Coordinates of C-alpha atoms in Angstrom, one line a residue:
Chain A
M1 CA -74.4 42.1 -0.4
T2 CA -71.1 41.8 1.4
I3 CA -71.1 39.6 4.5
W4 CA -68.6 40.7 7.1
S5 CA -66.9 38.0 9.1
V6 CA -66.1 39.1 12.6
I7 CA -63.5 36.8 14.2
G8 CA -63.7 36.7 18.0
A9 CA -66.7 37.2 20.3
G10 CA -65.1 39.2 23.1
V11 CA -66.1 42.8 23.8
A12 CA -64.2 44.1 20.7
G13 CA -65.8 41.6 18.3
L14 CA -69.3 42.0 19.6
A15 CA -69.1 45.8 19.7
V16 CA -67.8 45.8 16.1
A17 CA -70.6 43.4 14.9
T18 CA -73.2 45.5 16.7
E19 CA -72.0 48.7 15.1
L20 CA -71.9 47.1 11.6
V21 CA -75.4 45.7 12.0
E22 CA -76.8 49.0 13.2
R23 CA -75.4 50.6 10.0
G24 CA -77.2 48.0 7.9
A25 CA -74.3 45.6 7.1
R26 CA -74.6 41.9 7.1
V27 CA -72.4 40.1 9.7
Q28 CA -71.5 36.7 10.8
I29 CA -69.3 35.9 13.8
F30 CA -66.7 33.2 14.3
D31 CA -65.3 32.1 17.6
P32 CA -64.1 28.6 18.2
S33 CA -64.7 29.1 22.0
G34 CA -68.3 29.9 21.5
P35 CA -70.4 32.7 23.1
P36 CA -68.9 35.1 25.6
G37 CA -67.5 33.3 28.6
P38 CA -64.5 32.9 30.9
H39 CA -62.2 32.1 27.9
G40 CA -62.1 35.8 26.9
C41 CA -60.4 38.6 28.9
S42 CA -63.4 40.9 28.6
W43 CA -65.3 38.4 30.8
W44 CA -63.0 39.4 33.7
A45 CA -63.2 43.2 33.3
G46 CA -64.2 45.7 35.9
G47 CA -66.7 47.4 33.6
M48 CA -65.9 50.9 34.7
L49 CA -66.8 53.6 32.2
A50 CA -64.4 56.0 33.8
P51 CA -62.6 58.1 31.1
W52 CA -61.8 60.9 33.5
C53 CA -60.2 58.7 36.1
E54 CA -58.3 56.6 33.5
Y55 CA -56.8 59.8 32.1
E56 CA -54.5 59.8 35.2
N57 CA -52.4 57.2 33.5
A58 CA -53.5 57.2 29.9
E59 CA -53.2 59.4 26.8
E60 CA -55.7 62.0 25.7
P61 CA -57.7 59.8 23.3
V62 CA -58.8 57.7 26.3
L63 CA -60.4 60.7 27.9
R64 CA -62.0 62.0 24.7
L65 CA -63.1 58.7 23.1
G66 CA -64.0 57.1 26.4
Q67 CA -66.7 59.7 27.0
Q68 CA -68.7 58.5 24.0
A69 CA -68.8 55.0 25.6
I70 CA -71.3 55.9 28.3
D71 CA -74.2 56.7 26.0
W72 CA -73.3 53.9 23.5
W73 CA -73.5 51.3 26.3
A74 CA -76.6 52.8 27.8
S75 CA -78.4 52.1 24.5
K76 CA -77.3 48.4 24.6
T77 CA -77.4 47.3 28.2
T78 CA -78.0 48.4 31.7
I79 CA -75.5 50.9 33.1
Q80 CA -75.3 52.7 36.4
R81 CA -74.6 56.4 36.3
R82 CA -73.4 56.9 39.8
G83 CA -69.9 58.3 39.3
T84 CA -66.7 57.1 40.8
L85 CA -65.2 57.9 44.2
V86 CA -61.4 58.0 44.5
V87 CA -60.0 57.8 48.0
A88 CA -56.5 57.3 49.6
A89 CA -55.2 56.3 53.0
R90 CA -54.0 59.3 55.1
R91 CA -50.4 58.4 54.4
D92 CA -51.0 58.4 50.7
M93 CA -52.4 62.0 50.4
P94 CA -49.6 63.0 48.0
D95 CA -51.0 60.3 45.7
L96 CA -54.5 61.8 45.9
R97 CA -53.2 65.3 45.2
R98 CA -51.2 63.9 42.2
F99 CA -54.3 62.2 41.0
A100 CA -56.3 65.4 41.2
R101 CA -53.6 67.3 39.3
Q102 CA -53.5 64.8 36.5
T103 CA -57.2 64.4 35.9
E104 CA -60.3 66.6 35.4
G105 CA -64.1 66.2 35.8
F106 CA -64.2 65.8 39.6
R107 CA -65.1 67.7 42.7
E108 CA -63.3 67.4 46.0
A109 CA -65.3 65.3 48.4
G110 CA -64.9 65.7 52.2
P111 CA -67.9 65.0 54.5
E112 CA -69.8 64.3 51.2
I113 CA -68.2 60.9 51.2
A114 CA -70.3 59.8 54.1
D115 CA -73.4 60.8 52.2
L116 CA -72.4 59.1 49.0
E117 CA -71.2 55.9 50.5
P118 CA -72.1 55.6 54.2
D119 CA -70.1 52.3 54.5
L120 CA -66.9 54.0 53.4
I121 CA -65.8 54.7 56.9
S122 CA -62.5 56.3 57.8
F123 CA -62.0 58.3 54.6
N124 CA -62.6 62.0 54.9
K125 CA -60.9 63.2 51.7
G126 CA -61.5 62.0 48.2
L127 CA -62.4 63.0 44.7
F128 CA -65.9 62.5 43.2
F129 CA -66.1 62.0 39.4
D130 CA -69.9 62.3 39.1
A131 CA -70.2 61.8 35.3
E132 CA -68.7 58.4 35.3
A133 CA -70.7 55.1 35.0
H134 CA -70.2 51.4 35.3
L135 CA -71.8 48.3 33.9
D136 CA -71.8 44.5 34.5
P137 CA -69.4 43.3 31.8
R138 CA -70.9 39.8 31.6
K139 CA -74.5 41.2 31.2
A140 CA -73.2 43.6 28.7
L141 CA -71.6 40.8 26.6
H142 CA -74.8 38.7 26.9
D143 CA -77.0 41.7 25.8
L144 CA -74.8 42.4 22.8
H145 CA -74.8 38.7 21.9
R146 CA -78.6 38.4 22.3
N147 CA -79.3 41.5 20.3
L148 CA -77.1 40.3 17.5
L149 CA -78.8 36.9 17.4
A150 CA -82.2 38.7 17.4
K151 CA -81.1 40.6 14.3
G152 CA -80.2 37.5 12.4
V153 CA -76.4 37.4 12.9
V154 CA -75.1 33.9 12.7
F155 CA -72.6 32.7 15.3
H156 CA -70.2 29.9 14.1
Q157 CA -68.6 28.1 17.0
K158 CA -65.5 27.2 14.9
P159 CA -62.4 29.0 13.6
A160 CA -62.9 31.4 10.7
P161 CA -62.1 29.9 7.3
T162 CA -58.5 30.7 6.3
R163 CA -58.1 33.8 4.3
P164 CA -61.7 34.9 4.4
E165 CA -62.8 37.9 2.4
N166 CA -64.1 40.9 4.3
A167 CA -62.8 39.7 7.7
I168 CA -62.5 41.7 10.9
D169 CA -60.1 40.2 13.3
C170 CA -60.9 40.9 16.9
R171 CA -59.1 38.0 18.5
G172 CA -57.2 40.0 21.1
L173 CA -53.8 38.5 22.0
H174 CA -54.4 35.6 19.6
A175 CA -53.8 38.0 16.8
R176 CA -50.1 38.2 17.7
D177 CA -49.4 35.8 14.9
T178 CA -49.9 38.8 12.6
L179 CA -49.7 41.9 14.9
H180 CA -46.2 41.5 16.3
D181 CA -46.2 44.7 18.4
L182 CA -49.0 43.3 20.5
R183 CA -48.1 42.3 24.0
G184 CA -50.0 40.8 27.0
V185 CA -50.3 42.7 30.3
K186 CA -51.3 40.4 33.1
G187 CA -54.4 41.3 35.2
E188 CA -55.7 39.6 38.3
M189 CA -59.1 40.1 39.9
L190 CA -61.4 38.7 42.5
V191 CA -65.1 38.5 42.8
I192 CA -66.3 38.5 46.4
R193 CA -69.6 38.5 48.2
C194 CA -70.1 40.6 51.2
P195 CA -73.7 41.5 52.0
D196 CA -72.5 43.4 55.1
V197 CA -71.1 46.2 53.1
T198 CA -73.0 48.4 50.8
L199 CA -71.2 50.4 48.1
T200 CA -73.2 51.7 45.2
R201 CA -70.5 53.0 42.8
P202 CA -67.0 52.1 41.9
V203 CA -64.4 53.1 44.5
R204 CA -60.7 53.5 43.7
L205 CA -58.2 53.2 46.4
L206 CA -55.0 55.0 45.4
H207 CA -51.9 52.9 45.9
P208 CA -48.3 53.7 45.0
R209 CA -48.0 50.8 42.6
M210 CA -51.4 50.1 41.0
P211 CA -54.9 51.6 40.8
L212 CA -57.0 49.2 42.9
Y213 CA -60.7 49.4 42.6
I214 CA -63.9 47.8 43.7
V215 CA -67.0 47.7 41.5
P216 CA -70.4 46.8 43.0
R217 CA -72.2 44.2 40.9
G218 CA -75.4 44.2 43.1
D219 CA -76.7 41.7 45.6
G220 CA -73.6 42.2 47.8
I221 CA -71.3 41.0 45.1
Y222 CA -68.1 43.0 44.3
M223 CA -65.4 42.9 41.7
L224 CA -62.0 43.7 43.1
G225 CA -59.3 44.6 40.6
A226 CA -56.9 44.7 39.1
T227 CA -53.3 44.1 39.0
M228 CA -51.2 45.4 36.0
I229 CA -48.1 43.3 35.5
E230 CA -45.9 43.3 32.4
A231 CA -45.9 39.6 32.2
E232 CA -47.5 37.1 29.9
D233 CA -48.5 34.1 32.0
S234 CA -52.2 33.9 32.5
G235 CA -51.9 30.9 34.7
R236 CA -52.6 31.7 38.3
I237 CA -52.9 34.6 40.7
T238 CA -49.8 35.2 42.9
A239 CA -50.1 35.3 46.7
R240 CA -48.8 38.9 46.6
S241 CA -51.5 40.1 44.2
M242 CA -54.2 38.4 46.2
L243 CA -52.9 40.0 49.4
E244 CA -52.9 43.4 47.8
L245 CA -56.4 43.1 46.4
L246 CA -57.9 41.8 49.6
S247 CA -55.9 44.4 51.7
A248 CA -57.5 47.1 49.5
A249 CA -61.0 45.9 50.2
Y250 CA -60.2 45.5 53.9
A251 CA -58.8 49.1 54.0
L252 CA -62.0 50.4 52.5
N253 CA -64.1 48.6 55.2
P254 CA -62.9 46.0 57.6
A255 CA -66.2 44.2 57.2
F256 CA -64.8 43.0 53.8
G257 CA -62.7 40.6 56.0
E258 CA -65.8 38.4 56.2
A259 CA -66.4 38.4 52.4
E260 CA -66.6 35.1 50.6
V261 CA -64.2 34.8 47.6
L262 CA -66.4 33.6 44.7
E263 CA -64.0 33.8 41.8
I264 CA -60.4 34.4 40.9
G265 CA -59.8 35.7 37.5
V266 CA -56.4 35.9 35.7
D267 CA -56.0 36.9 32.1
L268 CA -53.9 39.0 29.7
R269 CA -54.9 42.3 28.2
P270 CA -53.9 42.8 24.6
A271 CA -51.9 46.1 24.3
F272 CA -49.8 48.0 21.8
P273 CA -46.7 49.9 23.0
D274 CA -48.6 53.1 23.7
N275 CA -51.5 51.2 25.3
L276 CA -54.0 52.6 22.8
P277 CA -56.1 50.5 20.4
R278 CA -55.3 50.3 16.8
I279 CA -57.2 49.5 13.6
R280 CA -55.1 48.0 10.7
R281 CA -56.2 46.8 7.3
L282 CA -53.8 44.2 5.8
G283 CA -55.1 42.7 2.6
H284 CA -58.7 41.5 3.1
T285 CA -58.6 41.7 6.9
I286 CA -59.2 44.6 9.2
Y287 CA -57.5 44.1 12.6
A288 CA -59.1 45.8 15.6
N289 CA -57.1 45.2 18.7
G290 CA -55.1 46.6 21.7
L291 CA -58.0 47.7 24.0
Y292 CA -55.6 47.1 27.0
R293 CA -57.5 47.9 30.2
H294 CA -60.1 49.9 28.3
G295 CA -62.2 47.1 26.8
Y296 CA -65.6 48.6 27.6
L297 CA -64.4 52.2 27.6
L298 CA -62.9 52.1 24.1
A299 CA -64.8 49.3 22.3
P300 CA -67.5 51.7 21.1
A301 CA -65.0 54.1 19.5
L302 CA -63.0 51.1 18.1
A303 CA -66.2 49.7 16.6
K304 CA -67.1 53.0 15.0
G305 CA -63.6 53.3 13.6
V306 CA -63.9 49.8 12.1
A307 CA -67.3 50.5 10.6
D308 CA -66.1 53.8 9.2
L309 CA -63.2 52.0 7.5
A310 CA -65.1 48.9 6.4
L311 CA -68.3 50.6 5.1
H312 CA -67.2 54.1 4.1
N313 CA -63.4 53.7 3.6
T314 CA -62.8 56.6 6.0
H315 CA -59.9 56.5 8.4
S316 CA -60.5 57.3 12.0
E317 CA -57.6 58.3 14.3
M318 CA -57.2 54.6 15.4
V319 CA -56.2 53.4 11.9
D320 CA -52.4 53.3 11.9
E321 CA -51.8 51.2 8.8
D322 CA -53.9 50.5 5.6
R323 CA -52.5 48.1 3.1
A324 CA -55.7 46.9 1.5
Chain B
M1 CA -15.8 59.4 34.1
A2 CA -15.8 56.5 36.5
S3 CA -15.6 52.9 35.4
F4 CA -18.3 50.5 36.5
Y5 CA -16.7 47.1 36.5
G6 CA -14.6 48.1 33.4
T7 CA -17.5 49.9 31.6
T8 CA -17.6 53.6 31.2
L9 CA -21.2 54.9 31.2
P10 CA -22.2 57.1 28.3
N11 CA -23.6 59.5 30.9
P12 CA -24.4 59.5 34.6
L13 CA -28.2 58.9 34.4
M14 CA -29.5 55.5 35.3
L15 CA -33.2 55.4 34.7
G16 CA -35.7 52.8 36.0
T17 CA -38.3 51.2 33.7
A18 CA -41.2 50.7 36.1
Q19 CA -44.5 52.6 36.5
Y20 CA -44.6 54.4 33.2
P21 CA -48.0 55.1 31.6
S22 CA -47.0 52.9 28.6
P23 CA -44.0 51.3 27.0
A24 CA -44.1 54.0 24.3
I25 CA -43.7 56.8 26.9
L26 CA -40.9 54.8 28.6
E27 CA -39.1 54.5 25.2
R28 CA -39.4 58.3 24.6
A29 CA -38.2 59.1 28.1
F30 CA -35.0 57.2 27.3
R31 CA -34.6 58.5 23.8
E32 CA -35.2 62.1 24.6
S33 CA -33.1 62.2 27.8
G34 CA -30.3 60.0 26.5
A35 CA -30.1 58.0 29.7
G36 CA -27.3 55.5 29.4
V37 CA -28.5 52.7 31.7
A38 CA -31.9 51.1 32.1
T39 CA -32.7 49.3 35.3
V40 CA -35.3 46.6 35.1
S41 CA -37.1 44.5 37.7
L42 CA -37.5 40.8 37.2
R43 CA -39.6 40.0 40.2
R44 CA -42.4 42.4 39.9
E45 CA -42.8 42.0 36.2
G46 CA -43.6 38.4 36.2
A47 CA -42.1 35.3 37.4
G48 CA -40.4 32.8 35.1
R49 CA -40.2 33.8 31.5
A50 CA -43.4 35.6 31.5
G51 CA -42.0 39.1 31.2
Q52 CA -40.3 38.4 28.0
A53 CA -42.2 40.9 25.8
F54 CA -41.5 43.7 28.2
W55 CA -37.9 42.8 28.8
Q56 CA -37.3 42.6 25.1
M57 CA -38.7 46.1 24.8
V58 CA -36.2 47.2 27.5
Q59 CA -33.3 45.6 25.7
D60 CA -34.5 47.2 22.4
L61 CA -33.9 50.6 24.0
G62 CA -30.3 50.0 23.0
V63 CA -28.8 51.2 26.4
L64 CA -27.0 49.2 29.0
T65 CA -29.3 47.0 31.1
L66 CA -29.0 46.8 34.8
P67 CA -31.4 44.1 36.1
N68 CA -32.4 44.5 39.7
T69 CA -33.8 42.4 42.6
A70 CA -36.5 44.9 43.6
G71 CA -39.0 43.4 45.9
C72 CA -36.8 40.7 47.4
H73 CA -36.8 40.4 51.2
T74 CA -34.4 37.6 51.8
V75 CA -30.9 36.6 50.7
K76 CA -32.2 33.5 49.0
E77 CA -34.8 35.3 47.0
A78 CA -32.3 37.9 45.9
V79 CA -29.7 35.3 44.8
T80 CA -32.3 33.3 42.9
T81 CA -33.6 36.5 41.2
A82 CA -30.0 37.5 40.3
H83 CA -29.4 34.2 38.6
M84 CA -32.6 34.5 36.6
A85 CA -31.5 38.0 35.6
R86 CA -28.2 36.8 34.4
E87 CA -29.9 34.2 32.1
V88 CA -32.6 36.6 30.8
F89 CA -30.4 39.6 30.1
D90 CA -27.1 37.9 29.5
T91 CA -25.3 40.2 31.8
T92 CA -23.3 39.7 35.0
W93 CA -24.5 43.1 36.3
I94 CA -27.0 43.0 39.1
K95 CA -28.5 45.8 41.2
L96 CA -28.8 44.1 44.5
E97 CA -31.8 45.3 46.4
L98 CA -32.8 43.6 49.6
I99 CA -35.6 45.2 51.5
G100 CA -35.6 45.1 55.2
H101 CA -38.5 47.3 56.2
T102 CA -41.9 47.3 54.5
D103 CA -42.8 51.0 55.1
S104 CA -39.5 52.7 54.5
L105 CA -38.2 50.0 52.0
Q106 CA -34.9 50.5 53.9
P107 CA -32.3 48.0 52.8
D108 CA -31.5 45.1 55.1
V109 CA -27.8 45.8 55.1
F110 CA -26.8 42.6 56.9
G111 CA -28.5 40.4 54.3
L112 CA -27.2 42.7 51.6
V113 CA -23.5 42.0 52.6
E114 CA -24.2 38.3 52.7
A115 CA -26.0 38.3 49.3
A116 CA -23.3 40.5 47.8
R117 CA -20.6 38.0 48.9
I118 CA -22.5 35.0 47.5
L119 CA -23.1 36.8 44.1
S120 CA -19.6 38.2 43.8
E121 CA -18.1 34.8 44.4
D122 CA -20.4 33.5 41.7
G123 CA -19.1 35.9 39.1
F124 CA -21.7 38.7 39.4
Q125 CA -20.8 42.3 39.3
V126 CA -22.9 43.7 42.1
F127 CA -24.4 47.2 42.4
P128 CA -25.6 47.2 46.0
Y129 CA -28.5 49.5 47.0
T130 CA -27.3 50.5 50.5
T131 CA -27.6 53.2 53.2
E132 CA -25.0 55.9 53.6
D133 CA -23.3 53.9 56.4
L134 CA -19.5 53.8 56.0
I135 CA -18.9 50.5 57.7
I136 CA -21.6 48.8 55.6
G137 CA -19.8 50.4 52.6
E138 CA -16.5 48.8 53.7
R139 CA -18.1 45.4 54.2
L140 CA -19.7 45.5 50.8
L141 CA -16.3 46.3 49.2
D142 CA -14.8 43.5 51.2
A143 CA -17.6 41.2 49.9
G144 CA -16.4 41.9 46.3
C145 CA -18.5 45.0 45.3
E146 CA -16.7 47.6 43.2
V147 CA -19.6 50.1 43.2
L148 CA -21.7 51.5 46.0
M149 CA -25.2 52.9 45.7
P150 CA -26.3 54.7 48.8
W151 CA -29.9 56.0 49.1
G152 CA -30.7 59.7 49.0
A153 CA -34.0 59.0 50.7
P154 CA -36.5 56.1 50.8
I155 CA -37.5 54.7 47.5
G156 CA -40.2 56.7 45.8
S157 CA -40.3 59.3 48.5
G158 CA -38.9 62.1 46.3
R159 CA -37.3 63.8 49.3
G160 CA -33.9 64.4 47.8
L161 CA -30.7 63.9 49.8
N162 CA -31.8 63.4 53.4
N163 CA -28.3 63.2 54.8
E164 CA -26.0 65.4 52.8
Y165 CA -23.3 65.2 55.4
A166 CA -23.1 61.4 55.3
L167 CA -23.0 61.4 51.5
R168 CA -20.2 63.9 51.5
V169 CA -18.2 61.8 54.0
M170 CA -18.9 58.7 51.9
R171 CA -17.5 60.4 48.9
A172 CA -14.4 61.5 50.8
E173 CA -14.0 58.0 52.4
F174 CA -14.2 56.1 49.1
P175 CA -12.6 58.5 46.6
D176 CA -11.8 55.7 44.0
V177 CA -15.1 53.7 44.3
P178 CA -17.8 54.6 41.8
L179 CA -20.7 56.0 43.9
V180 CA -24.3 56.3 42.7
V181 CA -27.1 58.0 44.6
D182 CA -29.9 55.5 44.2
A183 CA -33.5 56.3 45.4
G184 CA -35.2 59.3 46.9
I185 CA -34.7 61.7 44.0
G186 CA -37.8 63.8 43.3
L187 CA -36.5 66.9 41.5
P188 CA -33.8 67.7 39.1
S189 CA -32.2 69.9 41.8
H190 CA -31.8 66.8 44.0
A191 CA -30.0 65.0 41.1
A192 CA -27.8 68.1 40.5
H193 CA -27.0 68.2 44.2
A194 CA -25.8 64.6 44.1
M195 CA -23.5 65.3 41.1
E196 CA -22.2 68.5 42.8
L197 CA -21.1 66.3 45.7
G198 CA -19.0 64.3 43.3
F199 CA -21.2 61.3 42.9
D200 CA -20.5 59.4 39.7
A201 CA -24.1 58.7 38.7
V202 CA -27.7 59.0 39.8
L203 CA -30.3 56.3 39.6
L204 CA -34.0 57.3 39.6
N205 CA -37.3 56.0 38.5
T206 CA -40.5 57.2 40.2
A207 CA -39.6 60.9 39.8
V208 CA -39.7 60.5 36.0
A209 CA -42.3 57.7 35.6
R210 CA -44.9 59.2 37.8
A211 CA -44.4 62.8 36.7
G212 CA -47.3 64.3 34.7
D213 CA -45.0 64.4 31.7
P214 CA -42.4 61.7 32.2
V215 CA -40.6 62.6 28.9
A216 CA -40.1 66.2 29.9
M217 CA -39.0 65.2 33.4
A218 CA -36.5 62.7 32.1
R219 CA -34.9 65.5 30.0
A220 CA -34.9 67.8 33.0
M221 CA -33.1 65.2 35.1
M222 CA -30.5 64.7 32.4
G223 CA -30.0 68.5 32.2
A224 CA -29.6 68.8 35.9
I225 CA -27.2 65.8 36.1
E226 CA -25.0 67.3 33.4
A227 CA -25.1 70.7 35.1
G228 CA -24.2 69.1 38.5
K229 CA -21.3 67.2 37.0
L230 CA -19.9 70.1 35.1
A231 CA -20.1 72.2 38.2
H232 CA -18.3 69.6 40.3
D233 CA -15.5 69.2 37.7
A234 CA -15.2 73.0 37.5
D235 CA -14.1 73.3 41.1
P236 CA -16.9 75.5 42.6
I237 CA -16.1 78.2 45.0
E238 CA -16.6 77.6 48.7
A239 CA -19.3 79.3 50.6
R240 CA -18.2 82.1 52.9
D241 CA -19.7 84.3 55.5
M242 CA -18.8 87.8 54.1
A243 CA -19.2 89.3 50.7
E244 CA -16.2 89.2 48.4
A245 CA -16.6 91.7 45.6
S246 CA -15.9 90.3 42.2
T247 CA -14.0 93.5 41.1
P248 CA -11.3 95.2 43.3
V249 CA -12.7 98.2 45.0
I250 CA -9.6 99.9 46.5
G251 CA -8.8 103.0 44.7
K252 CA -12.2 103.3 43.1
A253 CA -13.5 106.8 42.9
F254 CA -16.6 106.1 45.0
L255 CA -14.5 105.1 48.0
T256 CA -12.7 108.4 48.2

């Protein structure tokens, strides 16, 4: 029986391995950095399963394929189905109207905001996307990892052998050595603790330059994200980005001014020119990459596409090249 | 067609490269509109060499590149950014943007003149983002600029030409200087308006990048700019208070 070698244990690799195993295939995983951790960009994700909101600035497949993600993840890890609330400062109302025009799947929220999130003071207009969900990305990665181990998948903490047969390359930006149209888009995020504020669902604050959001992780911990910069240094956060992220939190509720900053995350999202993921088969290797800012949202669809190609030789819409 | 430091633009649309949903859509907006100049920010898109992949994509558009100093608030920052731009893009063109006010993004015209002088003396060909003030325009020309780029309205506001009178006066005052309306354009009619006033080009970004369909909006802008330019060159009639029939009426049967 064929053994599939999945290279890379980020959200893409783990989702692909999970999908293959669920369809009865045998899988081993290679990642020289070991189990999921801070070395991979999916560690730093927001974990929003928000296809309707993301459609504001993404192409149609994100809306359609992203909707499958919610149930996929619900069967693998804990998810919160509490929707997303989108708000804007009074001066940015044109941005809220634009967001409403360019998305679907929401209802306008006025006084309801106070019922949904009592700590979201001073916002009396917003949009509520009630079908959206969120998850804790690190728990999700751990759960996938643990389930795979339980099903007998072997993890090798070393690079994959050169030219392996039946390989699935999910190395993210490291796959640039072969995928030359892949680029890195810098993202910066913060994890803060602020037990004084209670938010129970992701909240997006519209901003002329970037979609800033805050995702509750429970126990007063929040993820604040994320910048989108066409740059490829993953070194450090800039002062400006930190200011913008913290100002967004402060604008949502001034009590965030007392928050402790627990973590600063900086990494590069692997992206193709249209910011949509791709599956490519080149020789014995299937490349699955380009999840961009939609790691958790599109990994299930990517994994299904890879399994369809690997096991049944059927081409999903994500396959853009097949030179087997 | 006006000459910008010795270069004749293929057409009068200068299009920014920020805020598009994806590089693929950015590329299509350029290809389908035919915009002749791409402006690109060095500061926002990564310090140092980090923006390389994106900058390469901009250069691969195959249009003229006009790097800018967007986001700079001091003369020193702007000068440093300009130097970096010259190295990265191998061009002496620089759109000089020096922000003086956080909310309106109004240019700091005093710093602008100073930075324009420093950069011009250093061999740069400066495209200054300025207000419609005539005296500042004079000072910028004295500082070595051969192009002026007054705002239509604050950056990203989409309000069109806030002060048509001043822009008209500017055109009349500087008949031989290439003038570009930069910032504030929201609709194709705004862009057409600028061209009808006799401006040589229009620079815009947000109106296209943040439209629901950026590619369609880029084409609409190009259509409007062409229409406005044709209309200006065609010597339009002047507005008047009373009707003037387009066919002579004296002697017509219905008058008797």
